PDB file of C-alpha atoms in Angstrom:
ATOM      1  CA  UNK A 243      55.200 218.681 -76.194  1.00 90.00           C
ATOM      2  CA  UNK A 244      55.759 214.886 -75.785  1.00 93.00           C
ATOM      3  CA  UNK A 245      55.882 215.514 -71.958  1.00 95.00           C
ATOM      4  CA  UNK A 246      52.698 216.610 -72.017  1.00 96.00           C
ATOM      5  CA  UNK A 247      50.395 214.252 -74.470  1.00 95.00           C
ATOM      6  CA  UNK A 248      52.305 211.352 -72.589  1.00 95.00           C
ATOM      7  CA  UNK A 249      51.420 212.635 -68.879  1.00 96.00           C
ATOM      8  CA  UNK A 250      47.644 212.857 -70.594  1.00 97.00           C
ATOM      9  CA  UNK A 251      47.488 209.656 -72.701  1.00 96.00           C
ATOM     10  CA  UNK A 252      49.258 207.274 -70.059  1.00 96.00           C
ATOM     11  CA  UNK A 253      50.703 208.994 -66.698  1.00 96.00           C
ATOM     12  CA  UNK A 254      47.409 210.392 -65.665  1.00 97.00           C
ATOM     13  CA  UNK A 255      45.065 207.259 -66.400  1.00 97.00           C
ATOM     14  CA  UNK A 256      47.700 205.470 -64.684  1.00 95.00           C
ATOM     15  CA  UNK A 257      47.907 206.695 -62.008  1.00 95.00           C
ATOM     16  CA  UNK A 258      43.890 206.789 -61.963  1.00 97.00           C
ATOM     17  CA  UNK A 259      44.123 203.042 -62.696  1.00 96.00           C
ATOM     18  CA  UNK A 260      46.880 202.320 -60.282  1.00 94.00           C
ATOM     19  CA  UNK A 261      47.368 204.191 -57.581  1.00 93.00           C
ATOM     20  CA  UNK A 262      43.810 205.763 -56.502  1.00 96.00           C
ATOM     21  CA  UNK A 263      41.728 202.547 -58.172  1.00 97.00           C
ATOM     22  CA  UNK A 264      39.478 204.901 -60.392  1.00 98.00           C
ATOM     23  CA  UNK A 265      36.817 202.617 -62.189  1.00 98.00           C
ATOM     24  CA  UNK A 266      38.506 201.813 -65.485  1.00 97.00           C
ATOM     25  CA  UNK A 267      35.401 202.157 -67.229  1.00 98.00           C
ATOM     26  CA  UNK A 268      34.827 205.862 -66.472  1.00 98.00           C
ATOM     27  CA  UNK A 269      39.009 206.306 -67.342  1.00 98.00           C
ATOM     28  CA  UNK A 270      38.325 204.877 -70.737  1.00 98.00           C
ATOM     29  CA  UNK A 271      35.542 206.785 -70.928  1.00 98.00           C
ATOM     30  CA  UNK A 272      36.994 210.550 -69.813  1.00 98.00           C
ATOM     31  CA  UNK A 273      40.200 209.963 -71.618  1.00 98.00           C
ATOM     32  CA  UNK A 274      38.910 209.236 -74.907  1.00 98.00           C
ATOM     33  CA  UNK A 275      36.498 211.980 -74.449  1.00 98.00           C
ATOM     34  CA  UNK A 276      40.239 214.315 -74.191  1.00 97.00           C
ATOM     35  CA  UNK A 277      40.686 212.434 -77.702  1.00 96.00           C
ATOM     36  CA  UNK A 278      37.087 213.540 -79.078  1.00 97.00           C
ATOM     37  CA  UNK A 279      37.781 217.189 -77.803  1.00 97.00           C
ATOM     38  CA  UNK A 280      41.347 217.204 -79.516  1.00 95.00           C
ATOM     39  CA  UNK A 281      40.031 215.967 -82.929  1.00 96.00           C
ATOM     40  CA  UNK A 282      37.227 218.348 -82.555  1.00 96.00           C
ATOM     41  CA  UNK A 283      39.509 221.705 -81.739  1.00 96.00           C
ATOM     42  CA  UNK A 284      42.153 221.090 -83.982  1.00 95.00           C
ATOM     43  CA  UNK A 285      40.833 223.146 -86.797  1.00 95.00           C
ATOM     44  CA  UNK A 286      39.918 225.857 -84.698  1.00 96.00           C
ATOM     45  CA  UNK A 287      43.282 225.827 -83.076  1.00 96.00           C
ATOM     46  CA  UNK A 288      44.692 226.097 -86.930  1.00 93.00           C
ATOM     47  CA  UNK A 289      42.302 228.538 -87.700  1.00 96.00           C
ATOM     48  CA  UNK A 290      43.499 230.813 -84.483  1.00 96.00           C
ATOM     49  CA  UNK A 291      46.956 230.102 -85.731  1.00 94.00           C
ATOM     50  CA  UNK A 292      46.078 231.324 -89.342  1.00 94.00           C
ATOM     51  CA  UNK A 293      44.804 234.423 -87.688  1.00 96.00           C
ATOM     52  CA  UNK A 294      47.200 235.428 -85.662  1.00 96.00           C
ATOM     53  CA  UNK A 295      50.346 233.956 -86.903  1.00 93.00           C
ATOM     54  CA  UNK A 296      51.662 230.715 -86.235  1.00 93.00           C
ATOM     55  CA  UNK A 297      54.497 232.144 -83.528  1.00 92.00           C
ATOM     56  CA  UNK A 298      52.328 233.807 -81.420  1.00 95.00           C
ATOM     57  CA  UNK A 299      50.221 230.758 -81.554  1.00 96.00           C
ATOM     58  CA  UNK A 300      52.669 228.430 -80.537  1.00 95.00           C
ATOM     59  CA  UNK A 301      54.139 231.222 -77.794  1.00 96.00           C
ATOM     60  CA  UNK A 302      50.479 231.605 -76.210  1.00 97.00           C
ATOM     61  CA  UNK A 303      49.596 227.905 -75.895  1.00 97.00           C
ATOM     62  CA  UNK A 304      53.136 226.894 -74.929  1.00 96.00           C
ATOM     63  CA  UNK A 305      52.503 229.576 -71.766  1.00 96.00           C
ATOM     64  CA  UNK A 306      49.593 228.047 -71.259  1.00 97.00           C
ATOM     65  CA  UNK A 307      50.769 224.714 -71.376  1.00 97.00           C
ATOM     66  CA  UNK A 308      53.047 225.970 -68.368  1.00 96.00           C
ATOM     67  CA  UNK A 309      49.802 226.399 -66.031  1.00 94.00           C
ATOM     68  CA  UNK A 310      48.332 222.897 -67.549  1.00 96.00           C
ATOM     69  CA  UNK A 311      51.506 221.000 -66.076  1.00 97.00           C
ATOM     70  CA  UNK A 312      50.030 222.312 -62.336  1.00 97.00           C
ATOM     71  CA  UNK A 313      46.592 220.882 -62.918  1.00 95.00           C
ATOM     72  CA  UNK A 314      48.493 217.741 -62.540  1.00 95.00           C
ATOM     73  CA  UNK A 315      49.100 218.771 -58.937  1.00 96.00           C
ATOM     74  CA  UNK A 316      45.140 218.922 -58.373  1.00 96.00           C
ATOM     75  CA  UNK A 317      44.434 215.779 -58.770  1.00 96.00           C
ATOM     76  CA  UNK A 318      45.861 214.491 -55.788  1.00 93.00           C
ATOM     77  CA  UNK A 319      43.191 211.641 -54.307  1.00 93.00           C
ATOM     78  CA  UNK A 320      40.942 209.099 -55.601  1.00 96.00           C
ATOM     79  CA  UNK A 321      38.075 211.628 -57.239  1.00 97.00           C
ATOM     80  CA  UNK A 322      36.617 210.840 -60.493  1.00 98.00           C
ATOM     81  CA  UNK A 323      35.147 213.927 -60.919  1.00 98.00           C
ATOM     82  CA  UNK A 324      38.623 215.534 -60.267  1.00 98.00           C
ATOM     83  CA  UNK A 325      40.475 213.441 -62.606  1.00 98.00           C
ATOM     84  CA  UNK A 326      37.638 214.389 -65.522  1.00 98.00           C
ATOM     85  CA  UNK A 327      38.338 217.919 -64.821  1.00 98.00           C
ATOM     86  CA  UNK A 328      42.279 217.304 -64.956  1.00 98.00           C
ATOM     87  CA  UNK A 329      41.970 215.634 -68.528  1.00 98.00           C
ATOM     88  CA  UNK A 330      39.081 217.592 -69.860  1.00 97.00           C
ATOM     89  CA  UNK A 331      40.317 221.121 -68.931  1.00 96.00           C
ATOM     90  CA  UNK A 332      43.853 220.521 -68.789  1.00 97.00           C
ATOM     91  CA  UNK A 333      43.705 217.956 -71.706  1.00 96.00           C
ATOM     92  CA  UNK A 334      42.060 220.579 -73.901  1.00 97.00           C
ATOM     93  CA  UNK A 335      45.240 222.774 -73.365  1.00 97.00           C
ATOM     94  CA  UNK A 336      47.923 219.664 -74.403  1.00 97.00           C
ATOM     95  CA  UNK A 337      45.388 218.982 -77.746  1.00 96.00           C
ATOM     96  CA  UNK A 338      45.510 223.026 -78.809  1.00 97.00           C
ATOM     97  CA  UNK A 339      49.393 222.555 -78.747  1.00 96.00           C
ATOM     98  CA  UNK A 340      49.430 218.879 -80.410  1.00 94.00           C
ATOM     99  CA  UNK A 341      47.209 220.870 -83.006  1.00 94.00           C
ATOM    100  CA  UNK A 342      49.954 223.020 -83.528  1.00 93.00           C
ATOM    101  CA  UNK A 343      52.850 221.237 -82.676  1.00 89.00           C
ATOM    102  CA  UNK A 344      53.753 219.213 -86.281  1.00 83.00           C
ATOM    103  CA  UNK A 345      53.418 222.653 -88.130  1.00 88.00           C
ATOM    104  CA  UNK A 346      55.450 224.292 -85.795  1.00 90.00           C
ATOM    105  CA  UNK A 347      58.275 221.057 -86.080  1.00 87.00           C
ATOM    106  CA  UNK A 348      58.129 221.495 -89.512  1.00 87.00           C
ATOM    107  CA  UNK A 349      59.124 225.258 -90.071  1.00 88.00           C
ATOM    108  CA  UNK A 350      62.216 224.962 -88.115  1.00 87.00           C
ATOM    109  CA  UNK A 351      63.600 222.147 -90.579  1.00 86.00           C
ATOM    110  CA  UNK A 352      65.330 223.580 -94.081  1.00 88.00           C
ATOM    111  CA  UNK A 353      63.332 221.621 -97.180  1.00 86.00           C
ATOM    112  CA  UNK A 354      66.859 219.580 -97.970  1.00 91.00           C
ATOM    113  CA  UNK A 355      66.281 217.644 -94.582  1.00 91.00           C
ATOM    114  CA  UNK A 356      62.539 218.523 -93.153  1.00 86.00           C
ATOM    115  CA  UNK A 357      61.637 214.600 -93.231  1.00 89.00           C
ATOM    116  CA  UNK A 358      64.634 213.188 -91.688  1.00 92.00           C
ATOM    117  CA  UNK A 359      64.812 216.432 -89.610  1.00 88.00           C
ATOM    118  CA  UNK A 360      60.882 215.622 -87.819  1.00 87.00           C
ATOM    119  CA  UNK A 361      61.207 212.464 -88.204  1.00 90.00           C
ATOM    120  CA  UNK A 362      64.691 211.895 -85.957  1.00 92.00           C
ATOM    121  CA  UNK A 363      63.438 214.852 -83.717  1.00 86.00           C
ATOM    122  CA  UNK A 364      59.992 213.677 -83.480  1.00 86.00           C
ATOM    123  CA  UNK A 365      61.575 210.127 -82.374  1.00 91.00           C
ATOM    124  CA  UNK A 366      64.070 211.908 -79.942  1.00 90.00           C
ATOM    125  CA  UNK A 367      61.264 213.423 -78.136  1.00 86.00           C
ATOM    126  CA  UNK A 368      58.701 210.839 -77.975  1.00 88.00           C
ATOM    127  CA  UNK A 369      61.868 208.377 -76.809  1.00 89.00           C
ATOM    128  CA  UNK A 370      63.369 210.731 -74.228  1.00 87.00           C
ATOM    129  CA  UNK A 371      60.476 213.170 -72.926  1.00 87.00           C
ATOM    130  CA  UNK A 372      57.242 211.483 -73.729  1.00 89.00           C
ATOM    131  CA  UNK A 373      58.331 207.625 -73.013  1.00 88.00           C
ATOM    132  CA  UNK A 374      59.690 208.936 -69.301  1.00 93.00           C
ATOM    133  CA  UNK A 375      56.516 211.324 -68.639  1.00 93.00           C
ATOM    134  CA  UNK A 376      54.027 208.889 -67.497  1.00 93.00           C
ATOM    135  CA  UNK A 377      56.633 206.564 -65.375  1.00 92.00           C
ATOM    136  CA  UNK A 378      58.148 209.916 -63.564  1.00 95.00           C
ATOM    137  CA  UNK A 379      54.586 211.099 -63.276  1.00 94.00           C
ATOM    138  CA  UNK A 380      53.498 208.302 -61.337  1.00 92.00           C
ATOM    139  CA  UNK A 381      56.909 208.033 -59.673  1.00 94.00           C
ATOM    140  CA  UNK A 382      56.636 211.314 -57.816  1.00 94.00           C
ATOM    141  CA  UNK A 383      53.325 210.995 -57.015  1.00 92.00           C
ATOM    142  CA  UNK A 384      54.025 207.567 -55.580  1.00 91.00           C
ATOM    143  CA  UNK A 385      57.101 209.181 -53.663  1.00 94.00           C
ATOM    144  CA  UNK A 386      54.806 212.118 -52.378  1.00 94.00           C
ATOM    145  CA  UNK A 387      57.114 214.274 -54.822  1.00 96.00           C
ATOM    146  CA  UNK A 388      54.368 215.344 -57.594  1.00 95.00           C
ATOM    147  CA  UNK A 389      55.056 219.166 -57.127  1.00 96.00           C
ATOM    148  CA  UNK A 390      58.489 218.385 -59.196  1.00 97.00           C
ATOM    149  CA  UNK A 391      56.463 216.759 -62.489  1.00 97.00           C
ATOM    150  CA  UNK A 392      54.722 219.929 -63.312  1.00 97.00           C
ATOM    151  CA  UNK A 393      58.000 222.369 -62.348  1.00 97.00           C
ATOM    152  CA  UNK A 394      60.044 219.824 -64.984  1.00 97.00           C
ATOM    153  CA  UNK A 395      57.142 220.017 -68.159  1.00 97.00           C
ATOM    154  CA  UNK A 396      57.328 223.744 -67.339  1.00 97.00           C
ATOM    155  CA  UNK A 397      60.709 224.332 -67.896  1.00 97.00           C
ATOM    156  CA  UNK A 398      61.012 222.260 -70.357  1.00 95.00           C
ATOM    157  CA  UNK A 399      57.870 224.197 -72.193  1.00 96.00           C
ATOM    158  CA  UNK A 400      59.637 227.552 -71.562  1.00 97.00           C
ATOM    159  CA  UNK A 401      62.802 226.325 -73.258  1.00 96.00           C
ATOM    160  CA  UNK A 402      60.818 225.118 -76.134  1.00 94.00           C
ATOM    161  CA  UNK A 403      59.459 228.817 -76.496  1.00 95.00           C
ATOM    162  CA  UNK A 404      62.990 230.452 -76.090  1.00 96.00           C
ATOM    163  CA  UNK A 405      64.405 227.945 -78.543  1.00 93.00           C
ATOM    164  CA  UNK A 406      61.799 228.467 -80.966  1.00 93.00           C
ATOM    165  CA  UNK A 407      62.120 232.675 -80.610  1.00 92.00           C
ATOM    166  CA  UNK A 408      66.073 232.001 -80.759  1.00 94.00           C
ATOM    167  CA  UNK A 409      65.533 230.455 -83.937  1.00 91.00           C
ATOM    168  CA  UNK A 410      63.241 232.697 -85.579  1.00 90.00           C
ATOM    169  CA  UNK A 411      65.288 235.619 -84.719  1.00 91.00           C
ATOM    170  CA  UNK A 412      68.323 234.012 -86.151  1.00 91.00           C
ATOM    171  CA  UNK A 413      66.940 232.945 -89.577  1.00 88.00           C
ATOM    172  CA  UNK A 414      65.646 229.486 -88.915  1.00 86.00           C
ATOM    173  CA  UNK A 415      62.588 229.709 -89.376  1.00 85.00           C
ATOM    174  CA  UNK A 416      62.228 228.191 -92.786  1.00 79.00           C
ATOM    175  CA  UNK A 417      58.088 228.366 -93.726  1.00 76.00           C
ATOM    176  CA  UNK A 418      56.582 231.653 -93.447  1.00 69.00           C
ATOM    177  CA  UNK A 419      54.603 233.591 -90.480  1.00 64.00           C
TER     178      UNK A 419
END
C-alpha cells in the first residue's frame, strides 16, 4: 500500500514540480484536493467493507489498485489537467485502500503482539516500499523507463492479495469477516 500513497503524496507532485515545471500552486492545490477526497470516502469505503466483508473489500480495491499503478503511465508531459486527472481519479483508488488498509494490518496480527506487529510492519513498509516509491518513480520517468513503476506496484499489490488469501486460508486471520 505504501507504494502507492507515496507515488501519490510525493513521486507524482514531484515529478509535476520537477521534471514537467507544473505551477506549484495548482500541485498544492490538486493534491490536497486527493487528501479532501480521501478523508471524505473513508467512511463509505468502511461502510462497503462492513457490507460486504472486509476480504473481499480489500481483494477488490487491491485489483483495482493494480489498474491505478498504469494511470501513472498517462501522465507522461507537462499537462495540468492530466496530472489532476492522475491524482483525482487514480488518487481516489490509493485513499479507498488507505481506508482499508490499517484494519486489514490489524487482523493479520494475533492480540499478544498486534501493536508491535503494525507497528514494526507498518515501519518496514513505509521504510522499504513507500520511502523508495517517489525517488524510483521519478527515476524511471527521468530514464524514459516509467512503464516498469506501475508493472513493480502491481506485483507487489497482487502479492499483497495472495499473501493476505494465504493467510486467511491458513488460520491467520485473527479479527473476524
Amino acid at each position: 500500500m505504501q507504494i502507492a500513497n507515496y507515488a501519490w503524496n510525493a513521486g507524482l507532485p514531484n515529478l509535476a514540480n520537477g521534471a514537467f515545471k507544473e505551477n506549484s500552486t495548482w500541485v498544492y492545490g490538486i493534491t490536497t484536493l486527493m487528501g479532501v477526497i480521501w478523508i471524505v470516502t473513508a467512511p463509505f469505503v468502511g461502510a462497503f467493507a462492513d457490507k460486504i466483508r472486509p476480504s473481499r473489500a480489500f481483494t477488490l480495491l487491491r485489483l483495482l489498485l493494480v489498474a491505478c499503478f498504469f494511470l501513472t503511465l498517462v501522465y507522461s508531459e507537462k499537462s495540468i489537467s492530466t496530472f489532476f486527472f492522475v491524482m483525482v481519479f487514480g488518487g481516489a483508488i490509493v485513499g479507498f485502500n488507505m481506508a482499508l488498509y490499517n484494519f486489514i494490518a490489524t487482523t493479520l496480527m494475533p492480540r499478544a503482539v498486534r501493536t508491535t506487529g503494525i507497528a514494526v510492519g507498518y515501519a518496514l513498509g513505509v521504510s522499504l516500499f513507500g520511502g523508495t516509491s517517489p525517488y524510483l518513480l521519478v527515476w524511471l520517468q527521468h530514464a524514459q523507463m516509467a512503464w516498469m513503476f506501475p508493472v513493480y506496484g502491481s506485483v507487489i499489490a497482487v502479492l499483497s492479495v495472495v499473501v493476505y488469501h494465504l493467510a486467511k486460508k491458513r488460520g491467520h486471520v485473527y479479527i473476524g469477516d
